[in-house]
Coordinates of C-alpha atoms in Angstrom, one line a residue:
Chain O
X1 CA 162.4 124.5 75.0
X2 CA 158.9 126.1 75.1
X3 CA 156.1 124.4 74.2
X4 CA 154.2 125.4 71.7
X5 CA 150.6 127.3 71.4
X6 CA 151.3 128.4 74.6
X7 CA 153.3 130.3 77.1
X8 CA 157.0 130.1 77.6
X9 CA 155.9 127.2 80.5
X10 CA 153.9 125.2 78.0
X11 CA 154.4 121.4 77.7
X12 CA 152.7 118.7 76.0
X13 CA 152.0 115.3 78.4
X14 CA 150.7 112.2 78.1
X15 CA 147.0 112.3 79.5
X16 CA 144.9 109.2 78.2
X17 CA 145.5 106.4 75.6
X18 CA 142.4 104.1 74.4
X19 CA 142.5 101.2 72.6
X20 CA 144.3 97.5 72.7
X21 CA 147.7 97.3 73.1
X22 CA 148.3 94.3 71.0
X23 CA 150.5 94.1 68.5
X24 CA 148.1 92.4 65.9
X25 CA 145.8 95.6 65.3
X26 CA 142.4 93.9 63.8
X27 CA 141.6 96.4 60.6
X28 CA 138.4 97.1 61.9
X29 CA 140.1 98.9 64.6
X30 CA 141.6 101.5 62.7
X31 CA 140.4 104.8 63.8
X32 CA 139.5 106.5 60.6
X33 CA 138.3 109.9 62.1
X34 CA 138.2 112.0 65.0
X35 CA 136.1 115.3 66.0
X36 CA 135.6 117.1 68.9
X37 CA 132.3 118.6 69.5
X38 CA 131.8 122.5 69.9
X39 CA 132.2 122.9 73.4
X40 CA 135.0 119.8 73.7
X41 CA 133.1 118.2 75.9
X42 CA 132.4 115.4 73.7
X43 CA 135.0 113.3 71.6
X44 CA 134.0 111.3 68.5
X45 CA 135.8 108.7 66.6
X46 CA 134.8 106.8 63.7
X47 CA 137.0 103.2 62.7
X48 CA 136.7 101.3 59.8
X49 CA 134.3 98.6 61.4
X50 CA 131.8 101.2 60.8
X51 CA 131.5 102.0 64.6
X52 CA 131.6 105.2 66.3
X53 CA 132.7 105.8 69.8
X54 CA 131.8 108.6 71.7
X55 CA 134.3 109.8 74.9
X56 CA 132.8 112.2 77.3
X57 CA 135.1 114.5 79.2
X58 CA 134.1 113.8 83.1
X59 CA 134.5 116.9 85.4
X60 CA 137.5 117.5 87.2
X61 CA 137.1 116.0 90.6
X62 CA 137.2 118.1 93.6
X63 CA 140.0 116.3 95.4
X64 CA 142.0 116.8 92.7
X65 CA 141.8 120.1 91.2
X66 CA 144.9 120.5 89.4
X67 CA 144.7 117.2 86.9
X68 CA 141.9 117.9 84.3
X69 CA 139.3 115.4 83.8
X70 CA 139.6 112.4 81.8
X71 CA 137.8 111.4 78.8
X72 CA 135.8 108.2 79.3
X73 CA 133.4 105.9 77.1
X74 CA 130.1 107.6 76.8
X75 CA 128.4 106.0 73.9
X76 CA 129.4 103.0 70.9
X77 CA 127.4 102.1 68.6
X78 CA 127.3 100.7 64.8
X79 CA 126.8 103.4 62.4
X80 CA 127.4 101.7 58.7
X81 CA 127.3 98.4 57.8
X82 CA 129.4 96.9 54.7
X83 CA 126.7 97.0 51.8
X84 CA 126.8 95.6 48.6
X85 CA 125.8 97.3 45.4
X86 CA 124.6 94.7 42.9
X87 CA 124.1 96.6 40.1
X88 CA 127.3 98.0 39.8
X89 CA 129.0 94.3 41.2
X90 CA 130.8 96.7 44.3
X91 CA 131.3 96.4 47.8
X92 CA 130.8 99.5 49.5
X93 CA 133.1 99.9 52.5
X94 CA 131.6 100.4 56.1
X95 CA 134.2 102.5 57.0
X96 CA 133.8 106.1 58.7
X97 CA 135.2 108.6 56.6
X98 CA 133.9 111.6 58.6
X99 CA 132.2 112.7 61.6
X100 CA 131.0 116.1 62.0
X101 CA 128.8 117.5 65.3
X102 CA 125.9 119.5 64.9
X103 CA 125.8 122.1 67.0
X104 CA 124.0 121.7 70.5
X105 CA 120.1 123.0 70.6
X106 CA 118.9 120.7 73.3
X107 CA 119.8 118.0 76.1
X108 CA 120.7 115.5 73.2
X109 CA 123.6 115.4 70.7
X110 CA 123.5 115.0 66.8
X111 CA 126.3 114.0 65.0
X112 CA 126.7 112.9 61.1
X113 CA 128.7 110.3 60.1
X114 CA 129.5 109.1 56.8
X115 CA 131.0 106.1 54.6
X116 CA 131.5 106.5 50.9
X117 CA 127.9 106.1 50.2
X118 CA 125.6 107.3 53.1
X119 CA 125.4 109.7 55.3
X120 CA 123.7 109.2 58.8
X121 CA 122.4 111.8 61.4
X122 CA 122.6 110.3 64.7
X123 CA 121.0 111.4 67.9
X124 CA 122.5 110.7 71.3
X125 CA 120.6 111.1 74.1
X126 CA 120.4 110.1 78.1
X127 CA 118.0 108.3 79.6
X128 CA 118.1 108.3 83.5
X129 CA 114.5 107.8 84.3
X130 CA 112.0 105.3 83.8
X131 CA 108.4 105.1 84.0
X132 CA 107.2 102.2 86.8
X133 CA 103.6 101.7 87.6
X134 CA 101.9 100.8 84.1
X135 CA 98.3 99.8 84.2
X136 CA 98.3 97.5 81.3
X137 CA 101.7 95.8 81.4
X138 CA 103.7 94.2 84.3
X139 CA 107.5 95.2 85.0
X140 CA 108.7 92.8 82.6
X141 CA 107.0 94.5 80.0
X142 CA 104.1 91.6 79.7
X143 CA 100.7 92.3 79.3
X144 CA 99.0 92.3 82.3
X145 CA 95.3 90.1 81.8
X146 CA 92.5 92.8 82.1
X147 CA 90.6 91.1 84.4
X148 CA 93.1 91.2 87.0
X149 CA 93.4 95.3 86.9
X150 CA 91.1 96.5 89.5
X151 CA 92.4 99.5 90.2
X152 CA 94.2 102.9 88.5
X153 CA 97.3 104.2 89.1
X154 CA 99.4 106.7 87.7
X155 CA 103.0 105.5 86.4
X156 CA 105.9 107.2 88.7
X157 CA 109.3 108.3 87.0
X158 CA 111.7 106.8 89.1
X159 CA 115.8 107.0 88.5
X160 CA 117.4 104.2 86.8
X161 CA 121.2 103.9 86.0
X162 CA 122.5 106.0 83.1
X163 CA 121.8 104.8 79.6
X164 CA 122.9 106.7 76.5
X165 CA 121.3 105.8 73.6
X166 CA 122.2 106.3 70.1
X167 CA 119.5 106.3 67.7
X168 CA 119.3 106.9 63.5
X169 CA 117.0 109.5 62.8
X170 CA 117.9 110.5 59.2
X171 CA 119.6 108.7 56.5
X172 CA 121.0 110.4 53.6
X173 CA 121.4 107.6 51.2
X174 CA 121.7 107.3 47.3
X175 CA 122.8 110.8 46.5
X176 CA 126.8 110.3 45.2
X177 CA 128.2 108.0 42.2
X178 CA 131.6 108.7 43.6
X179 CA 132.9 108.1 46.9
X180 CA 132.3 110.9 49.6
X181 CA 135.4 112.2 51.2
X182 CA 133.6 115.3 53.1
X183 CA 130.6 116.7 55.2
X184 CA 130.5 119.7 56.8
X185 CA 127.6 121.4 58.6
X186 CA 126.7 125.1 57.9
X187 CA 126.6 128.0 60.0
X188 CA 123.3 127.8 59.8
X189 CA 122.6 124.9 61.6
X190 CA 119.9 123.5 59.0
X191 CA 122.1 122.8 55.7
X192 CA 124.9 120.6 55.2
X193 CA 127.2 119.6 52.5
X194 CA 129.0 116.4 51.3
X195 CA 131.2 116.1 48.4
X196 CA 132.7 113.2 46.5
X197 CA 135.0 113.0 43.9
X198 CA 133.4 114.7 41.2
X199 CA 130.2 116.3 43.2
X200 CA 129.4 118.2 46.0
X201 CA 125.3 118.3 47.4
X202 CA 123.7 120.6 49.5
X203 CA 121.4 119.0 52.1
X204 CA 118.8 120.1 54.4
X205 CA 119.1 118.2 57.7
X206 CA 115.5 117.2 58.0
X207 CA 115.1 116.7 54.3
X208 CA 116.6 112.6 53.3
X209 CA 114.6 112.0 49.7
X210 CA 116.5 115.0 48.1
X211 CA 119.3 117.3 47.9
X212 CA 120.9 119.8 45.7
X213 CA 123.8 119.4 43.7
X214 CA 125.9 122.5 44.2
X215 CA 129.0 121.6 42.2
X216 CA 129.5 119.3 39.5
X217 CA 133.2 118.9 37.9
X218 CA 132.6 115.6 36.2
X219 CA 133.6 116.5 32.7
X220 CA 131.5 115.5 29.6
X221 CA 134.1 113.2 28.4
X222 CA 135.6 110.9 31.6
X223 CA 138.6 110.9 29.5
X224 CA 139.6 114.2 30.2
X225 CA 139.1 114.2 33.7
X226 CA 142.2 115.6 35.2
X227 CA 141.2 116.7 38.7
X228 CA 139.2 115.5 41.5
X229 CA 137.1 117.0 44.4
X230 CA 139.3 116.4 47.7
X231 CA 138.0 117.9 50.8
X232 CA 135.1 120.3 50.9
X233 CA 134.2 122.7 53.8
X234 CA 131.5 125.6 54.5
X235 CA 133.0 128.6 56.4
X236 CA 132.5 129.0 59.7
X237 CA 130.2 132.3 59.5
X238 CA 128.8 132.8 56.3
X239 CA 126.3 130.3 55.5
X240 CA 127.0 131.0 51.7
X241 CA 130.2 130.3 51.4
X242 CA 132.3 127.2 50.7
X243 CA 135.5 125.7 49.4
X244 CA 136.6 122.6 48.1
X245 CA 140.2 121.5 47.5
X246 CA 141.5 119.7 44.3
X247 CA 143.7 116.9 43.4
X248 CA 145.9 119.4 41.3
X249 CA 146.7 121.6 44.4
X250 CA 144.2 124.1 44.2
X251 CA 141.5 125.5 46.1
X252 CA 138.1 127.0 45.0
X253 CA 136.0 129.1 47.5
X254 CA 132.0 129.4 46.2
X255 CA 129.2 131.7 46.9
X256 CA 125.8 130.1 47.0
X257 CA 124.3 133.6 46.3
X258 CA 125.7 133.6 42.6
X259 CA 123.9 130.8 40.8
X260 CA 122.5 127.7 41.9
X261 CA 124.9 125.5 40.5
X262 CA 128.7 126.9 42.0
X263 CA 131.0 125.4 38.9
X264 CA 132.5 128.9 38.5
X265 CA 134.2 130.0 41.7
X266 CA 134.1 132.9 43.3
X267 CA 137.9 133.0 44.0
X268 CA 140.8 130.6 43.2
X269 CA 143.6 129.9 45.1
X270 CA 146.8 128.5 43.5
X271 CA 150.5 128.7 44.0
X272 CA 152.6 129.0 41.5
X273 CA 154.8 125.3 41.4
X274 CA 158.5 125.5 41.6
X275 CA 159.2 124.3 38.2
X276 CA 163.1 123.1 39.8
X277 CA 161.3 120.8 42.2
X278 CA 159.4 118.7 39.2
X279 CA 159.3 114.7 39.3
X280 CA 157.6 111.8 38.3
X281 CA 155.5 112.4 41.7
X282 CA 154.8 116.0 41.9
X283 CA 151.4 115.8 40.7
X284 CA 150.4 113.0 43.4
X285 CA 152.5 115.5 46.3
X286 CA 150.7 118.5 45.2
X287 CA 147.1 116.9 45.9
X288 CA 145.4 118.3 48.6
X289 CA 144.1 115.8 51.4
X290 CA 142.4 118.4 53.7
X291 CA 141.4 121.9 53.9
X292 CA 140.0 123.4 57.1
X293 CA 138.8 127.1 57.5
X294 CA 140.3 129.1 60.7
X295 CA 137.6 129.4 63.6
X296 CA 137.9 133.2 62.4
X297 CA 137.0 132.5 59.2
X298 CA 139.8 135.0 57.8
X299 CA 142.0 132.1 56.8
X300 CA 142.0 128.7 55.4
X301 CA 144.6 126.2 55.9
X302 CA 145.5 123.3 53.6
X303 CA 148.0 119.9 53.8
X304 CA 149.3 118.0 51.0
X305 CA 151.7 115.5 51.0
X306 CA 154.8 117.5 52.5
X307 CA 153.5 120.5 53.5
X308 CA 150.7 122.6 55.3
X309 CA 149.8 125.8 54.0
X310 CA 147.9 128.8 55.3
X311 CA 146.0 130.9 52.9
X312 CA 144.4 134.4 53.8
X313 CA 141.0 134.2 52.5
X314 CA 141.7 137.8 50.8
X315 CA 144.9 136.6 48.6
X316 CA 144.8 133.9 46.0
X317 CA 148.2 133.9 44.3
X318 CA 150.1 132.1 47.4
X319 CA 149.6 131.1 50.6
X320 CA 150.6 133.5 53.8
X321 CA 152.8 130.5 55.8
X322 CA 153.8 127.2 54.3
X323 CA 155.4 124.7 57.0
X324 CA 157.4 121.9 55.8
X325 CA 155.8 118.9 57.8
X326 CA 158.6 115.9 57.0
X327 CA 160.7 117.8 53.7
X328 CA 163.1 114.6 54.0
X329 CA 160.4 112.6 52.6
X330 CA 160.9 114.5 49.0
X331 CA 164.1 112.2 48.0
X332 CA 162.4 109.3 49.0
X333 CA 159.1 109.8 46.7
X334 CA 159.5 106.5 44.6
X335 CA 159.9 104.5 47.8
X336 CA 156.8 105.9 48.9
X337 CA 155.2 105.6 46.1
X338 CA 156.0 101.9 45.6
X339 CA 154.8 101.4 49.1
X340 CA 151.4 103.3 48.7
X341 CA 152.6 105.5 51.4
X342 CA 152.4 108.8 48.7
X343 CA 148.4 108.1 48.6
X344 CA 148.2 108.7 52.8
X345 CA 145.6 111.6 53.0
X346 CA 146.7 113.3 56.3
X347 CA 144.4 115.7 58.1
X348 CA 145.2 119.0 59.9
X349 CA 143.5 121.1 62.3
X350 CA 143.7 124.6 64.1
X351 CA 144.1 125.2 68.1
X352 CA 140.9 127.3 69.4
X353 CA 143.0 130.5 69.0
X354 CA 144.5 129.8 65.7
X355 CA 147.4 130.4 66.7
X356 CA 149.0 127.0 66.4
X357 CA 147.8 124.4 63.6
X358 CA 148.7 120.7 63.9
X359 CA 149.5 117.5 61.7
X360 CA 150.3 114.0 61.6
X361 CA 153.6 112.3 60.0
X362 CA 154.9 108.7 59.9
X363 CA 156.9 106.7 62.6
X364 CA 153.5 108.3 64.7
X365 CA 155.1 111.2 64.6
X366 CA 152.9 114.7 64.7
X367 CA 153.9 117.9 64.2
X368 CA 152.5 121.4 65.5
X369 CA 153.5 124.6 64.0
X370 CA 153.1 128.1 66.4
X371 CA 151.8 130.9 63.6
X372 CA 153.0 133.5 66.0
X373 CA 156.5 132.3 67.3
X374 CA 156.9 130.3 64.1
X375 CA 158.3 127.3 66.2
X376 CA 157.5 124.3 65.6
X377 CA 157.8 121.0 67.5
X378 CA 157.5 117.2 66.6
X379 CA 155.9 114.7 69.1
X380 CA 155.2 111.0 69.2
X381 CA 152.3 109.0 70.0
X382 CA 153.9 106.0 71.8
X383 CA 153.4 103.4 74.4
X384 CA 156.7 104.5 75.9
X385 CA 156.1 107.8 76.5
X386 CA 152.4 106.6 78.0
X387 CA 153.0 107.3 81.8
X388 CA 150.5 109.5 83.6
X389 CA 151.3 113.4 83.0
X390 CA 154.4 112.6 81.4
X391 CA 156.0 115.5 80.1
X392 CA 156.5 114.4 75.7
X393 CA 159.7 114.9 74.9
X394 CA 160.1 116.2 71.2
X395 CA 161.7 114.1 68.4
X396 CA 163.8 114.9 65.6
X397 CA 164.3 112.8 62.8
X398 CA 168.5 113.6 61.7
X399 CA 168.4 114.7 58.0
X400 CA 172.3 115.1 57.3
X401 CA 174.8 112.3 57.1
X402 CA 175.7 112.4 61.1
X403 CA 172.7 111.5 63.6
X404 CA 172.7 113.1 66.9
X405 CA 172.0 111.1 70.0
X406 CA 168.5 110.7 70.6
X407 CA 167.8 111.7 66.5
X408 CA 165.9 109.3 64.5
X409 CA 167.5 108.5 61.0
X410 CA 164.6 108.6 58.0
X411 CA 165.2 105.1 57.0
X412 CA 164.8 103.8 60.3
X413 CA 160.9 105.4 60.6
X414 CA 158.0 103.0 60.7
X415 CA 155.8 104.0 57.5
X416 CA 153.3 101.8 58.8
X417 CA 152.9 103.9 61.9
X418 CA 150.5 106.7 60.3
X419 CA 148.9 109.3 62.2
X420 CA 146.3 110.7 59.5
X421 CA 143.9 112.1 62.3
X422 CA 144.3 114.7 65.0
X423 CA 142.1 117.1 66.9
X424 CA 142.2 120.0 68.7
X425 CA 139.7 120.9 71.8
X426 CA 137.8 123.8 70.6
X427 CA 138.8 125.9 73.8
X428 CA 141.7 124.4 75.6
X429 CA 145.1 122.6 75.1
X430 CA 143.3 119.2 74.8
X431 CA 144.6 117.0 71.6
X432 CA 143.6 113.8 70.5
X433 CA 145.8 112.0 68.3
X434 CA 145.0 108.8 66.3
X435 CA 147.6 106.3 66.0
X436 CA 146.3 103.4 64.0
X437 CA 143.8 101.5 66.4
X438 CA 145.0 104.0 69.3
X439 CA 143.6 106.9 70.4
X440 CA 146.2 109.1 72.5
X441 CA 144.9 112.0 74.5
X442 CA 147.5 114.6 75.6
X443 CA 147.1 118.0 77.3
X444 CA 149.1 120.7 78.6
X445 CA 150.6 120.6 82.0
X446 CA 149.2 122.9 84.2
X447 CA 151.7 124.4 86.4
Chain P
X1 CA 170.9 114.5 27.8
X2 CA 173.9 112.8 28.1
X3 CA 173.5 109.1 26.9
X4 CA 174.2 107.0 30.4
X5 CA 171.8 109.8 31.8
X6 CA 168.9 109.0 29.3
X7 CA 169.4 105.3 30.4
X8 CA 168.9 105.9 33.9
X9 CA 165.8 108.0 33.4
X10 CA 164.5 104.8 30.8
X11 CA 165.1 102.6 33.4
X12 CA 163.7 104.4 36.1
X13 CA 160.6 105.7 33.9
X14 CA 160.1 101.9 32.7
X15 CA 160.3 100.9 36.6
X16 CA 157.8 103.3 37.4
X17 CA 155.5 102.1 34.5
X18 CA 155.6 98.4 35.7
X19 CA 154.7 99.5 39.3
X20 CA 151.7 101.8 38.2
X21 CA 150.4 99.0 35.9
X22 CA 150.4 96.6 38.9
X23 CA 148.8 98.9 41.0
X24 CA 146.0 99.4 38.5
X25 CA 145.2 95.6 38.4
X26 CA 145.4 95.4 42.3
X27 CA 142.9 98.4 42.7
X28 CA 140.6 96.5 40.6
X29 CA 139.8 94.0 43.3
X30 CA 140.2 96.3 45.8
X31 CA 137.6 96.8 48.9
X32 CA 135.2 99.6 48.2
X33 CA 135.7 99.1 44.1
X34 CA 137.9 101.6 41.9
X35 CA 138.8 104.9 43.7
X36 CA 138.7 107.7 41.0
X37 CA 140.8 109.9 43.2
X38 CA 143.9 107.3 43.1
X39 CA 143.3 106.1 40.1
X40 CA 143.5 109.6 38.3
X41 CA 146.8 109.9 40.5
X42 CA 148.2 106.3 39.3
X43 CA 147.4 107.6 35.2
X44 CA 149.4 110.8 36.0
X45 CA 152.3 109.3 37.4
X46 CA 152.2 106.8 34.2
X47 CA 152.1 109.4 31.8
X48 CA 154.7 111.2 33.2
X49 CA 156.9 107.9 33.1
X50 CA 155.7 107.5 29.5
X51 CA 156.7 110.7 28.5
X52 CA 159.9 110.7 29.9
X53 CA 160.7 107.1 28.8
X54 CA 160.2 108.3 25.0
X55 CA 161.8 111.6 25.3
X56 CA 164.4 109.6 26.9
X57 CA 164.6 107.0 24.3
X58 CA 164.8 110.0 21.3
X59 CA 167.9 111.5 23.2
X60 CA 169.1 108.1 22.9
X61 CA 169.6 108.9 18.7
X62 CA 172.4 111.0 19.3
X63 CA 172.1 112.2 15.4
X64 CA 168.1 113.0 16.0
X65 CA 166.4 110.9 13.3
X66 CA 163.3 109.1 14.5
X67 CA 163.6 106.2 16.5
X68 CA 162.5 103.1 14.5
X69 CA 161.0 100.1 16.4
X70 CA 163.9 98.2 16.4
X71 CA 166.6 99.8 17.8
X72 CA 170.1 98.3 17.0
X73 CA 172.0 101.3 18.7
X74 CA 170.5 100.5 22.5
X75 CA 172.2 97.7 23.4
X76 CA 170.5 97.8 27.2
X77 CA 167.7 96.2 26.8
X78 CA 165.8 93.7 24.2
X79 CA 164.4 95.9 21.8
X80 CA 161.4 93.7 21.4
X81 CA 160.0 94.0 24.7
X82 CA 160.8 97.6 24.7
X83 CA 159.1 98.3 21.8
X84 CA 156.3 96.1 23.1
X85 CA 155.8 98.0 26.4
X86 CA 154.3 101.0 24.7
X87 CA 151.6 98.9 22.5
X88 CA 151.0 96.4 25.1
X89 CA 150.0 99.8 27.4
X90 CA 147.5 100.9 25.0
X91 CA 146.0 97.3 24.2
X92 CA 145.8 97.0 27.7
X93 CA 144.2 100.7 28.8
X94 CA 142.3 100.1 25.9
X95 CA 140.9 96.6 27.2
X96 CA 140.6 97.9 30.8
X97 CA 138.8 101.3 29.7
X98 CA 135.7 99.8 28.9
X99 CA 135.4 98.1 32.1
X100 CA 136.7 101.0 33.9
X101 CA 133.9 103.3 32.5
X102 CA 131.4 101.1 33.6
X103 CA 132.2 101.3 36.8
X104 CA 132.5 105.1 36.4
X105 CA 129.0 105.5 34.5
X106 CA 125.9 106.6 35.8
X107 CA 122.7 105.6 34.0
X108 CA 122.4 109.2 32.6
X109 CA 126.2 109.7 31.4
X110 CA 127.1 110.7 27.9
X111 CA 130.0 108.1 27.3
X112 CA 128.8 106.0 25.3
X113 CA 129.2 102.0 26.6
X114 CA 126.6 100.2 26.2
X115 CA 127.2 96.6 27.1
X116 CA 124.0 95.2 25.5
X117 CA 124.0 96.6 22.4
X118 CA 127.6 95.9 21.3
X119 CA 128.2 93.4 19.1
X120 CA 130.0 90.1 20.1
X121 CA 132.9 91.2 18.2
X122 CA 133.3 93.9 20.4
X123 CA 132.3 92.6 23.5
X124 CA 134.2 89.8 25.0
X125 CA 132.2 87.3 27.2
X126 CA 134.9 85.9 28.6
X127 CA 135.4 86.5 32.2
X128 CA 139.2 87.8 32.4
X129 CA 140.9 86.9 35.6
X130 CA 143.8 88.3 37.1
X131 CA 146.4 86.1 35.2
X132 CA 145.0 86.2 31.6
X133 CA 144.3 90.0 32.4
X134 CA 148.5 90.5 32.9
X135 CA 150.0 91.7 29.6
X136 CA 153.4 92.3 31.6
X137 CA 155.5 90.1 29.8
X138 CA 153.0 88.3 27.3
X139 CA 153.2 88.5 24.0
X140 CA 150.5 91.3 22.3
X141 CA 148.1 89.2 20.3
X142 CA 147.2 92.3 18.7
X143 CA 149.1 94.0 15.8
X144 CA 152.2 96.3 17.3
X145 CA 151.6 99.8 16.8
X146 CA 154.5 101.7 15.5
X147 CA 155.2 104.8 17.8
X148 CA 152.7 107.5 16.9
X149 CA 150.5 105.0 15.1
X150 CA 146.8 105.0 16.4
X151 CA 144.8 102.3 16.4
X152 CA 141.4 102.1 14.2
X153 CA 138.7 99.3 14.5
X154 CA 137.2 97.6 11.3
X155 CA 133.5 99.1 10.8
X156 CA 131.2 97.2 12.6
X157 CA 127.4 97.0 12.2
X158 CA 126.5 98.1 15.6
X159 CA 123.3 99.6 17.1
X160 CA 125.9 102.2 18.9
X161 CA 128.3 103.4 16.2
X162 CA 129.5 105.7 18.9
X163 CA 131.1 102.9 21.0
X164 CA 132.9 101.9 17.9
X165 CA 134.4 105.6 17.5
X166 CA 135.1 105.4 21.3
X167 CA 137.3 102.5 21.3
X168 CA 138.7 103.2 18.0
X169 CA 140.0 106.9 18.8
X170 CA 142.0 105.6 22.1
X171 CA 145.3 106.1 22.2
X172 CA 147.2 106.3 25.7
X173 CA 146.6 110.1 25.9
X174 CA 142.6 109.9 26.2
X175 CA 142.7 106.8 27.9
X176 CA 144.8 107.0 31.0
X177 CA 142.5 109.8 32.6
X178 CA 139.6 107.6 32.0
X179 CA 140.7 105.5 35.2

C-alpha cells in the first residue's frame, strides 16, 4: 500500500512518543492543543492543566545523517491558572484551548495561548550567558558592603548552561463574555483575532486594554439564538480577510475593508442538506468543529462530525471535495449522543504543500487523505506500534457483517481514545498526533 | 406512518428527550460554566424529539381527530405520565430560563432579567438543589397545560413589567434556544 502524501515509496513510521505510559490518566495531563511553529523547529502542546510544553527539533546527528533529529523538551511553563468569576459564580477553566505561534522576528520566539476567557502572549527566549563581576553585589546576589569596595571592575559575560525562559509579555483579558474557541494571527503580524460563541474581536499585539469587535451574532433576544460561532481563522495572505464557521455547518468569509462590523459576510459557504439523511442528530453532526485555510490561501477545509470538506473560496454552493472520516458511525449516532461523543470537536490540518489533509477519529485512529490520488489511510497511535522507526500498518474498520483478519469491528472501537488534535510540520513529512495525554510524533521513512 | 412505527418513534423520542434533559442539568454543574454551543445543540435535539413525539402522537389517531390529553386509545404507556412530559418540560424550561439567561446576560444586555427588582412572588429565593430541580417523575405543581395552550402569568405590580411578559410568553419553542 503506497503511502499518502508522498511518492510510491512513502510510508509513515513511528518516531517518538511523549507523556506518561500510565493507564490512569490525570485529567490535567490531557493534551488540548498541538501546534508547530512556522519553521517546524518548535512544537507546542497545551493541556487541560493550563501548561504549555514546547519541544525543539534537534539537528540530525552527524554520525547518523539518515535519521531525522528528534524533538526534545525545550521549555515548560504554566500558561493559565484556574480562575473564579465572582460576579457570575463561575469557574474559569485553565485548559489551553489554542496555541498559535507568531512568525519569528528575532532570536526570541513568541506564541499566543488562550483559555476560555484570556489570551496571553508569551516570549520564549534563550539565555546562555551570564554577567559576572558586578561591583555592587557579589556572585550570590547579596549587596556588597560599600566600604569593602576598593576598586572598579567591568562585568564580564561568561557562558552558562542554556536556560530557556518563558515570560508573559501581554495579557488580553476581559473581552469575551462567552467561551473563546479560536485565535488566529493575521498575516500583517501586527493583529490577531479571537472568537467566542457569539463574537469575534480583533486585537493589536501591542495593545491589551482594548480590541475591536468585528463580528457579533448575538441576537437581541437570546431566545432567538439559532447558531453559534465554532471556529475562525485569518486568511494566510490577505490581512483583510477572515472566515468563521458556525454550528449550522456554514462558513462565512468576511472582508474587513467593507465595514467596521463584519456582520454581513462577503461570501457564504453552505452545502445543501441531503434530506434523506435527516435524523434527530442532523444538526449536531453538521456543526463545524474546525476550519483551516490551505497554505496557498485558495482553499479552506472544514471538519464536521463525520466528514472533512475542502472548499474552493471561489465556489460557495458546495465543497469541491468531501472525505468521509468514519461514516460507519452514522448508524450509531444515538449511542454517541448518550455517551457525549457526538459533541467531540475534531480538528483537521493540511500538509505543507496542501496535497494532503489529516484528521483524527476514535480508537486512537487518525486518517489521512491524499487530494491528488484520492487515496486515504487509517493509522493508529498506539504504544504497541511504538518501536523506533517501526512502520505504521494501515488499519481498517469492518463495516459489513464479515470481519476480515486484522480488521476491527465498530463495536470494538474504544470511544475514550479519541484523537482530536493533530498537526503537520509546515515543510517536512513529520506529524504530531495527540492521543489523550500522549504526544506521538511520526515521520516518513527516508529510504 | 404505521401505528407500530409511530409507537417506536414515540418511545425513541421520549428517551432522547429524557437523556437530553439529564444532560442539560448535568451541564449546569460543569466546570467552566454553561457552554452555549453545547446547550444550543442539546436544545435542538430536544426540539426535534419533541416535534417528532407530537407528530407521532397525532398519527396515532387513525381518524385524525385532535389528541385529547387523556388518550384511551393509547395503551402503550401511562397517559398521565405522557401528558405530563410536555408540561413538565415547559415548566422546567420556564424555571430554568431565568437562571440560564442570568449566566448568558452581560451588563448591557437587552433581555430583561433583573433579579433585584423581581417581585418576591416571581423570584424564588429557595436554592434549587439538584434533587429539587429534577422534574422527571415528580408531579407538576403547576396547572397542566393542554397541548397548544400557553401559560400566562397573573398581572403583578413589578418595577420591571417586561419581566412578567417575558416569562408569561414562554412556550417550549421560545425557551429552548434560550439555553
